mmCIF file of C-alpha atoms in Angstrom:
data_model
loop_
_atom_site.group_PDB
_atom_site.id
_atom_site.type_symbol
_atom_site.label_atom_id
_atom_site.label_comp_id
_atom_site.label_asym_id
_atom_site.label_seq_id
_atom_site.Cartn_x
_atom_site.Cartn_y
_atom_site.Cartn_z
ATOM 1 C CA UNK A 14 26.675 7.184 13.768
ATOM 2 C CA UNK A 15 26.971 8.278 10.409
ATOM 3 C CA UNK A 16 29.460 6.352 8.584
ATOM 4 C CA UNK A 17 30.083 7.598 4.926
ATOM 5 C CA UNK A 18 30.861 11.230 4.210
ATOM 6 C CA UNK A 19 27.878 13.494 2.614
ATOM 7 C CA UNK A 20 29.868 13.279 -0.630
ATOM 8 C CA UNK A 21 28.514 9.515 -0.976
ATOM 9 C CA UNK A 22 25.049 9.972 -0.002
ATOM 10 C CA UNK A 23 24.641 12.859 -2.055
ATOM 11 C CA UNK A 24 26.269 11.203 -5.037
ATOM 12 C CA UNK A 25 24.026 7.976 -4.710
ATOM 13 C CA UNK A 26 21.085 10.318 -4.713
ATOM 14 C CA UNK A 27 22.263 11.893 -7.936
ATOM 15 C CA UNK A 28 22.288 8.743 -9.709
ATOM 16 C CA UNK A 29 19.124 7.529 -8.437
ATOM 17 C CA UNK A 30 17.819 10.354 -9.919
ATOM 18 C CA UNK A 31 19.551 10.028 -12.879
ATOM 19 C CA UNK A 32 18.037 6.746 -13.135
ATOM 20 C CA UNK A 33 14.660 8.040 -13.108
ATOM 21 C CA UNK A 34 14.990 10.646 -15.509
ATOM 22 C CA UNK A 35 16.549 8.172 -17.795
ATOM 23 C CA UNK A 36 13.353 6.269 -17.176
ATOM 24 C CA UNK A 37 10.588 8.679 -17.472
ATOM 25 C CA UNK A 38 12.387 9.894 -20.903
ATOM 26 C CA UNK A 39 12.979 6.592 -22.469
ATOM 27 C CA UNK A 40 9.738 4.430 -21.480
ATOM 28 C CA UNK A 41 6.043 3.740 -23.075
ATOM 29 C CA UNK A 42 4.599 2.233 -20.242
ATOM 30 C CA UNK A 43 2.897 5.253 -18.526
ATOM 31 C CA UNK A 44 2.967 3.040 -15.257
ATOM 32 C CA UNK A 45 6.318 3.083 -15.509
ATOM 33 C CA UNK A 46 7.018 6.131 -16.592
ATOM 34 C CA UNK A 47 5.042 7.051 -12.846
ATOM 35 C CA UNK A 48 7.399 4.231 -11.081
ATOM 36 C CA UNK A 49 10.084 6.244 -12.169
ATOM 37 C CA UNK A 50 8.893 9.575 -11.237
ATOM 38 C CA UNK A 51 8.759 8.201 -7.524
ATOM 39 C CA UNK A 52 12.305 7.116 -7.769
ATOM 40 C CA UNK A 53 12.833 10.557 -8.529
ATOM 41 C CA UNK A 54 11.196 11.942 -5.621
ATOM 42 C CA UNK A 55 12.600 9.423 -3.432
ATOM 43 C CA UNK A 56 15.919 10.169 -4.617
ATOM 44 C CA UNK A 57 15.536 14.169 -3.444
ATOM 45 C CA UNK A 58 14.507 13.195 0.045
ATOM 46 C CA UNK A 59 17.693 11.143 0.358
ATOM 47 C CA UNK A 60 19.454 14.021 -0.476
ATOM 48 C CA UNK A 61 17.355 16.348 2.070
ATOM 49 C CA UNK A 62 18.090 13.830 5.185
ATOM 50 C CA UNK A 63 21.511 13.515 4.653
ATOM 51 C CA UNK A 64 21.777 17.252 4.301
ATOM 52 C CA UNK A 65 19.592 17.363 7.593
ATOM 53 C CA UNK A 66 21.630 15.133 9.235
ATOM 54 C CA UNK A 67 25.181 16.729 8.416
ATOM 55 C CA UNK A 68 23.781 19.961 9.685
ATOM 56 C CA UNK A 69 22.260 18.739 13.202
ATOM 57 C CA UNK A 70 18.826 20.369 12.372
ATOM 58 C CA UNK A 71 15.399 18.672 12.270
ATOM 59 C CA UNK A 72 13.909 20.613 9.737
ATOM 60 C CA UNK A 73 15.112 18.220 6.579
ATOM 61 C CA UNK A 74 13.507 15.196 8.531
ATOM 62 C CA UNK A 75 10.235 16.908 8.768
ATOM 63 C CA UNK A 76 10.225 18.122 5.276
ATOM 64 C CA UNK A 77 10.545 14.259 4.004
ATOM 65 C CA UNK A 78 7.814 13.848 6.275
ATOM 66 C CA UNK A 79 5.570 15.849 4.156
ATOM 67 C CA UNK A 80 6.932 14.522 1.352
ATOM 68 C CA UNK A 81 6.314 11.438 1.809
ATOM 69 C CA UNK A 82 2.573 12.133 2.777
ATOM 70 C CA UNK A 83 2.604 14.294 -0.682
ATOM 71 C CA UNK A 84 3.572 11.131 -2.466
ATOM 72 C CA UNK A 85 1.287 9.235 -1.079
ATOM 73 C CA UNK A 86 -2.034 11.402 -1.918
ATOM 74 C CA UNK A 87 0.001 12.093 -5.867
ATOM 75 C CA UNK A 88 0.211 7.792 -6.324
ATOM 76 C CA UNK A 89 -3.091 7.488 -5.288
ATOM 77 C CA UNK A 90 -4.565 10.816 -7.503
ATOM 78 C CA UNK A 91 -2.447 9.971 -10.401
ATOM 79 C CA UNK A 92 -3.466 6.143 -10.283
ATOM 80 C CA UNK A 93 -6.957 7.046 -10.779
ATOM 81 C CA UNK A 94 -6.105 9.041 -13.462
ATOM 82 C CA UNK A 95 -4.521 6.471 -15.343
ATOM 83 C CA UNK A 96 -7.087 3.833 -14.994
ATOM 84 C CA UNK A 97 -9.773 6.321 -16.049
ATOM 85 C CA UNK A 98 -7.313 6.716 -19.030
ATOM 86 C CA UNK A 99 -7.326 2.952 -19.773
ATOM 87 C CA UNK A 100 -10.891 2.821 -19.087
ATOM 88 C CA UNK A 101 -11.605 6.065 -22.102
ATOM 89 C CA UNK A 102 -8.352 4.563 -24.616
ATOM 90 C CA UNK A 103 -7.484 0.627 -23.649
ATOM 91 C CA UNK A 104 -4.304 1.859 -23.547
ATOM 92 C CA UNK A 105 -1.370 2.930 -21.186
ATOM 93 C CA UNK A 106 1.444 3.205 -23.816
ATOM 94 C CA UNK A 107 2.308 6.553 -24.611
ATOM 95 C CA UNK A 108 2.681 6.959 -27.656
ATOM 96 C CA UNK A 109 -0.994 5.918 -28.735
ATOM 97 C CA UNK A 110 -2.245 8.683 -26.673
ATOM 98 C CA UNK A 111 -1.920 11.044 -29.100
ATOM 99 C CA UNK A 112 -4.684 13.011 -30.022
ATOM 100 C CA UNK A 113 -3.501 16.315 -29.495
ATOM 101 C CA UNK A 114 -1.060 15.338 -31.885
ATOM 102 C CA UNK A 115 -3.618 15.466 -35.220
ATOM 103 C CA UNK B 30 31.808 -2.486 8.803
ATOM 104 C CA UNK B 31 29.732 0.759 9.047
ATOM 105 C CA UNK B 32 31.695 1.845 5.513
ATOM 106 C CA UNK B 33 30.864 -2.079 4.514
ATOM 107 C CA UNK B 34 27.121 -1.501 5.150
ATOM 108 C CA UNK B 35 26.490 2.223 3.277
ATOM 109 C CA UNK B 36 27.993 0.446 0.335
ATOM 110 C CA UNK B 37 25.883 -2.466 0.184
ATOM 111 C CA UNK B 38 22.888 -0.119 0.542
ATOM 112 C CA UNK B 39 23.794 1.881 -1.767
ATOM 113 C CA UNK B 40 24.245 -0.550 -4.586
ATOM 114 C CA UNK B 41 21.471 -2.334 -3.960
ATOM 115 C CA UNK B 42 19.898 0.611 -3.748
ATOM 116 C CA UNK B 43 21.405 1.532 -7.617
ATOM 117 C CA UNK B 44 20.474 -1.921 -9.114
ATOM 118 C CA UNK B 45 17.279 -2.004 -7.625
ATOM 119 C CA UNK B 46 16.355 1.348 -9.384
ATOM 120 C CA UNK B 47 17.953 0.429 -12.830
ATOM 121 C CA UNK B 48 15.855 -2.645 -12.639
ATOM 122 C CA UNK B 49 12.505 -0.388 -12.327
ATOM 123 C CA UNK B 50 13.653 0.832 -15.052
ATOM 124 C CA UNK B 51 15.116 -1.561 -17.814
ATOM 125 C CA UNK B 52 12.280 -4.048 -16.830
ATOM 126 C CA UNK B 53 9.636 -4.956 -19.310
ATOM 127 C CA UNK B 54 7.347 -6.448 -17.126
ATOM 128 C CA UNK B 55 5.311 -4.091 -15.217
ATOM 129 C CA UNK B 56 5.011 -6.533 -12.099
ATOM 130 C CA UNK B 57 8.811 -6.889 -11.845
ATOM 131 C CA UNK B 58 9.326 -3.349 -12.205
ATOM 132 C CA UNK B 59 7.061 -2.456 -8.693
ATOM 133 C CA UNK B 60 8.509 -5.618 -7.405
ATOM 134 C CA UNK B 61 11.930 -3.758 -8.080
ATOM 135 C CA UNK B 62 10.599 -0.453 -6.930
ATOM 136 C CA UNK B 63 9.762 -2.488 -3.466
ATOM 137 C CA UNK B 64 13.333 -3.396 -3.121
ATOM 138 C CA UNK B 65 15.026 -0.138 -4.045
ATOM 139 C CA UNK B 66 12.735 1.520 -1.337
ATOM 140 C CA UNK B 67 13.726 -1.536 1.074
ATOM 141 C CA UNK B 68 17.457 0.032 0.366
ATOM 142 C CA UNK B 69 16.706 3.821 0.443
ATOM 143 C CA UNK B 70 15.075 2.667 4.138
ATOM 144 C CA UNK B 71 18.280 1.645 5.064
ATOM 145 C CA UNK B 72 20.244 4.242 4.236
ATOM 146 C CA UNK B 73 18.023 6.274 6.022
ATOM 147 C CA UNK B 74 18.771 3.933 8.922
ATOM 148 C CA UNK B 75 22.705 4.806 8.662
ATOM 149 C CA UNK B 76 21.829 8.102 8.757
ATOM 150 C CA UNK B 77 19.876 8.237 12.055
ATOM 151 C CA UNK B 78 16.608 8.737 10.665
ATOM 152 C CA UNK B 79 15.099 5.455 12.007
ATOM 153 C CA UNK B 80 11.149 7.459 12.208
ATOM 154 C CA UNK B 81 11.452 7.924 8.581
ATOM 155 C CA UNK B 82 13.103 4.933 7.191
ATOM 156 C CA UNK B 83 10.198 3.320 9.120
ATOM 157 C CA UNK B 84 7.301 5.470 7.937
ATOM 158 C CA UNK B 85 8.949 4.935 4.116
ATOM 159 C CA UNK B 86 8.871 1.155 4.797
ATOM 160 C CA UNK B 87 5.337 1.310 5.519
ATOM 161 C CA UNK B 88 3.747 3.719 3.525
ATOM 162 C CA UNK B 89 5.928 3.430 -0.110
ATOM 163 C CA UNK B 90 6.907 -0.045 0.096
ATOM 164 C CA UNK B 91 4.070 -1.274 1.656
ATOM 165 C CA UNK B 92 1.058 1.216 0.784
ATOM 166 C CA UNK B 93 2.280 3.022 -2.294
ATOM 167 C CA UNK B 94 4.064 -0.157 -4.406
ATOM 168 C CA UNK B 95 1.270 -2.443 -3.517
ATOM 169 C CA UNK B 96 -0.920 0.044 -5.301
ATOM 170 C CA UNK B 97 0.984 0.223 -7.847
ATOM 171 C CA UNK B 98 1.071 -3.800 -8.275
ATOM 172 C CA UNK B 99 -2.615 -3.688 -8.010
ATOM 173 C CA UNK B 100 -3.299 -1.353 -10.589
ATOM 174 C CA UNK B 101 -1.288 -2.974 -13.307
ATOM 175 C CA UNK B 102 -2.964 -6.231 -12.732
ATOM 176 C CA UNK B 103 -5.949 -4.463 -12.703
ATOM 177 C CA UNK B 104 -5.178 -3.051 -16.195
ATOM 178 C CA UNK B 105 -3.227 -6.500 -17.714
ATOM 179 C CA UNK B 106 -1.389 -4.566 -20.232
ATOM 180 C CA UNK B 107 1.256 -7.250 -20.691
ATOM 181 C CA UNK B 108 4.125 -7.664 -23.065
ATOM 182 C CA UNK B 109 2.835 -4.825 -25.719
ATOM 183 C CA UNK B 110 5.296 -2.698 -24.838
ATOM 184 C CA UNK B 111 7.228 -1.286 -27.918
ATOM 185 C CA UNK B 112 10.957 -0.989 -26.012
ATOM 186 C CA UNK B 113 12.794 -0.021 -28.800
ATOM 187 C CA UNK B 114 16.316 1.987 -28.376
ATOM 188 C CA UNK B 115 15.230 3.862 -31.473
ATOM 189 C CA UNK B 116 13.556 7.853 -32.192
ATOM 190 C CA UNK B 117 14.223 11.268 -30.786
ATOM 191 C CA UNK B 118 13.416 10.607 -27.456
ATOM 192 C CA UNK B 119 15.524 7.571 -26.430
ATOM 193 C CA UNK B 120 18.719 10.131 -27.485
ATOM 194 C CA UNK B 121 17.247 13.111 -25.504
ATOM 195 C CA UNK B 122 17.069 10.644 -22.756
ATOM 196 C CA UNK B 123 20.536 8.862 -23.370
ATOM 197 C CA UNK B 124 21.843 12.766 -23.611
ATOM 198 C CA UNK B 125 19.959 13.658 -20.665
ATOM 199 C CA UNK B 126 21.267 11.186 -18.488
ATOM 200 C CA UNK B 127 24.918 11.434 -20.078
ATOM 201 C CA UNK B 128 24.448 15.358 -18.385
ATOM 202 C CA UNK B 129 23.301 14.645 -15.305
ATOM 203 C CA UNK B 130 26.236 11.668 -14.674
ATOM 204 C CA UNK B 131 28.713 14.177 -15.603
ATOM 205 C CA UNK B 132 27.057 16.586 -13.629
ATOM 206 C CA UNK B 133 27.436 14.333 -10.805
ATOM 207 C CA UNK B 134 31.059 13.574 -11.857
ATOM 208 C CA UNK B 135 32.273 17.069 -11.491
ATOM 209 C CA UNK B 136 30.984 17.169 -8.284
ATOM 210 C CA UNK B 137 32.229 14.037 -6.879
ATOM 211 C CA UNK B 138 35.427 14.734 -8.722
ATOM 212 C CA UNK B 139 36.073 18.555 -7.319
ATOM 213 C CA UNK B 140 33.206 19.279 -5.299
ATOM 214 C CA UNK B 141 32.720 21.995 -3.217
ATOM 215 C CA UNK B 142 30.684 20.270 -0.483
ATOM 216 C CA UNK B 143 32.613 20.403 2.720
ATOM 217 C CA UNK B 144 32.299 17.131 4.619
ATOM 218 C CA UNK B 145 32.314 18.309 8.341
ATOM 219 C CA UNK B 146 31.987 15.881 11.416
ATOM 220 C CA UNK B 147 28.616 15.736 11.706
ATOM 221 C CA UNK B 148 26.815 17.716 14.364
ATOM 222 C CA UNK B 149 25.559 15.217 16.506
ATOM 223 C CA UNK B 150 21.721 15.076 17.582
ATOM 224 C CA UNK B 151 20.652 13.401 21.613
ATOM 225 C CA UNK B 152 20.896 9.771 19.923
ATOM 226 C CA UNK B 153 19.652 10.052 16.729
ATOM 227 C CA UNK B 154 16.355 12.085 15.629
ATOM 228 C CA UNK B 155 14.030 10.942 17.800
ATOM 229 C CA UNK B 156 10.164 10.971 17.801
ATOM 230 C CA UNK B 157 9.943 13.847 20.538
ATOM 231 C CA UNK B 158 11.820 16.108 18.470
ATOM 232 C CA UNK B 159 9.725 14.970 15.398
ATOM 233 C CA UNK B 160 6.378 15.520 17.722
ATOM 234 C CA UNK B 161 7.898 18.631 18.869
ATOM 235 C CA UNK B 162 8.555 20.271 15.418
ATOM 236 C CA UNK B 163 5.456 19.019 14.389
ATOM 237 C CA UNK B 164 3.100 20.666 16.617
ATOM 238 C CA UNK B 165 4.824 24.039 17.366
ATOM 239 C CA UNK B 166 6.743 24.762 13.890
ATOM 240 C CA UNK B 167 4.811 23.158 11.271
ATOM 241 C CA UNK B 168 1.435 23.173 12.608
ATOM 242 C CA UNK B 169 0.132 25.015 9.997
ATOM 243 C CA UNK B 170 1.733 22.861 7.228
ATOM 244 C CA UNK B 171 0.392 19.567 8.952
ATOM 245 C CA UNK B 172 -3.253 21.213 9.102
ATOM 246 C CA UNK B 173 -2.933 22.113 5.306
ATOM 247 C CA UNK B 174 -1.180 18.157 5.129
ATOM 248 C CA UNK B 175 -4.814 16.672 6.440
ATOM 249 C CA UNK B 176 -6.566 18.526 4.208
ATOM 250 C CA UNK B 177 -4.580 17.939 1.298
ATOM 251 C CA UNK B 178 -5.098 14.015 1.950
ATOM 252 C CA UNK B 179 -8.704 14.899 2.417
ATOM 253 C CA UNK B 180 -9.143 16.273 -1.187
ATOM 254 C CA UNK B 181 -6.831 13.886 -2.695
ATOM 255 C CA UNK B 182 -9.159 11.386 -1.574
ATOM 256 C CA UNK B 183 -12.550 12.841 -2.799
ATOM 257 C CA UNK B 184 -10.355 13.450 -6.178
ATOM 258 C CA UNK B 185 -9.722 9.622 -5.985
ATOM 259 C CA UNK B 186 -13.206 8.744 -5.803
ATOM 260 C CA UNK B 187 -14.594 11.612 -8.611
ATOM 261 C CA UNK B 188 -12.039 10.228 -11.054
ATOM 262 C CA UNK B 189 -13.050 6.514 -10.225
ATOM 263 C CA UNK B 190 -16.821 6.989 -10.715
ATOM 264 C CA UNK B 191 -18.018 5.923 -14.213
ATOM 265 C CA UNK B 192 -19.352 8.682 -15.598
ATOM 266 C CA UNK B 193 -22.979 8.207 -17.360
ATOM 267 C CA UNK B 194 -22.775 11.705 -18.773
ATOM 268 C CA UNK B 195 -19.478 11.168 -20.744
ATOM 269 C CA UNK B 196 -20.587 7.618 -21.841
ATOM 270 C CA UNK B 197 -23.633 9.503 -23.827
ATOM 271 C CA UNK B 198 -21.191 12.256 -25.223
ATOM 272 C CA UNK B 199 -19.236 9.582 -26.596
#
């Protein structure tokens, strides 16, 4: 059963990633900036099953398998690294981390 | 009714994500982030990928987001946000995003992507097949998968140590 045409599914994809460019670009919040960055990634394995799915094969399915386990040991690495950040700077806005800057 | 369903999916799906986005509380955001994943699930559902949609349900939403609400009550950075729609960046990112839509525009417009019948798999993409690929295919990739998790874990731990040695240098 697949009910809309790849077009669709590709196209929502598109703007979910649009969405989280527009969000890793535009926020402070480094949390967010990381929730976006998911949205991203989820966004490109939408793509990949559909694409998997109009062509019959298997192989997109497992790829999003490993992607997804990828995510999961990134959220976890990259969580650390942000509370070790707050932990150093009492900060998770981005534009107070800035000492490269001067 | 099938048509009826990808659409509602889909702009849940949409809202959901521009709500991670455009929210200024952190909590609401991953509360968001929950419920566009919730949608994303289910369009993997319509597309016969019921192993996956699962597996996203309960690793992202339920593994991943929950982090991700722990950690920013952990940290209780509320409200100091500076959201301003002002500087160089917010217009590289309002330019950015003004691409990529028109980038998908063109495509959904005149696209080149040839919507076929879809080949049909033996009822949907079942576990054996997943189990199959797994273990004759990928083997090598799943090996390099454990260990992958393995490190990212001991990384985990390292970074989450206090370190007595940098407190000193301070």
């Amino acid at each position: 059963m697949m009910t809309a045409s790849l077009n669709a599914y590709v196209i929502v994809s598109a703007v979910l990633f649009a969405i989280g460019f527009f969000g890793v670009l535009i926020r402070r919040n480094t949390l967010i900036v990381f929730m976006s960055l998911e949205l991203m990634l989820i966004a490109s394995t939408l793509a990949l099953v559909a694409f998997s799915r109009v062509n019959g094969t298997m192989d997109g399915n497992v790829f999003v398998f490993f992607i997804l386990t990828v995510a999961a040991a990134e959220v976890a690495v990259g969580l650390a690294i942000i509370v070790a950040l707050f932990r150093r700077r009492q900060t998770v806005q981005i534009d107070q981390l800035d000492t490269l800057k001067n | 009714m099938a048509q009826f369903l990808f659409l509602l999916f889909a702009i849940f799906t949409v809202l959901c994500a521009v709500g991670v986005v455009v929210n200024k509380n952190a909590v609401n955001a991953s509360i968001c982030l929950i419920l566009c994943l919730v949608g994303v699930a289910g369009l993997f559902v319509q597309l016969d990928a019921y192993l996956l949609a699962f597996v996203l349900l309960l690793v992202y939403a339920g593994a991943v987001a929950a982090l991700f609400l722990f950690i920013v009550m952990l940290l209780d950075v509320q409200g100091k946000e500076t959201f301003g729609l002002r500087g160089f960046r917010t217009i590289a990112g309002f330019v950015a995003f003004a691409l990529l839509l028109a980038g998908i525009g063109s495509v959904a417009l005149k696209g080149q992507i040839v919507s076929s019948p879809p080949v049909s798999l033996a009822g949907g993409a079942q576990l054996k097949l997943y189990a199959y690929q797994l273990f004759t295919t990928y083997l090598l990739p799943v090996q390099i998968i454990g260990f992958l998790l393995l490190i990212s874990m001991l990384g985990v731990i390292v970074l989450s140590k206090k370190h007595e040695i940098a407190e000193d240098t301070k």
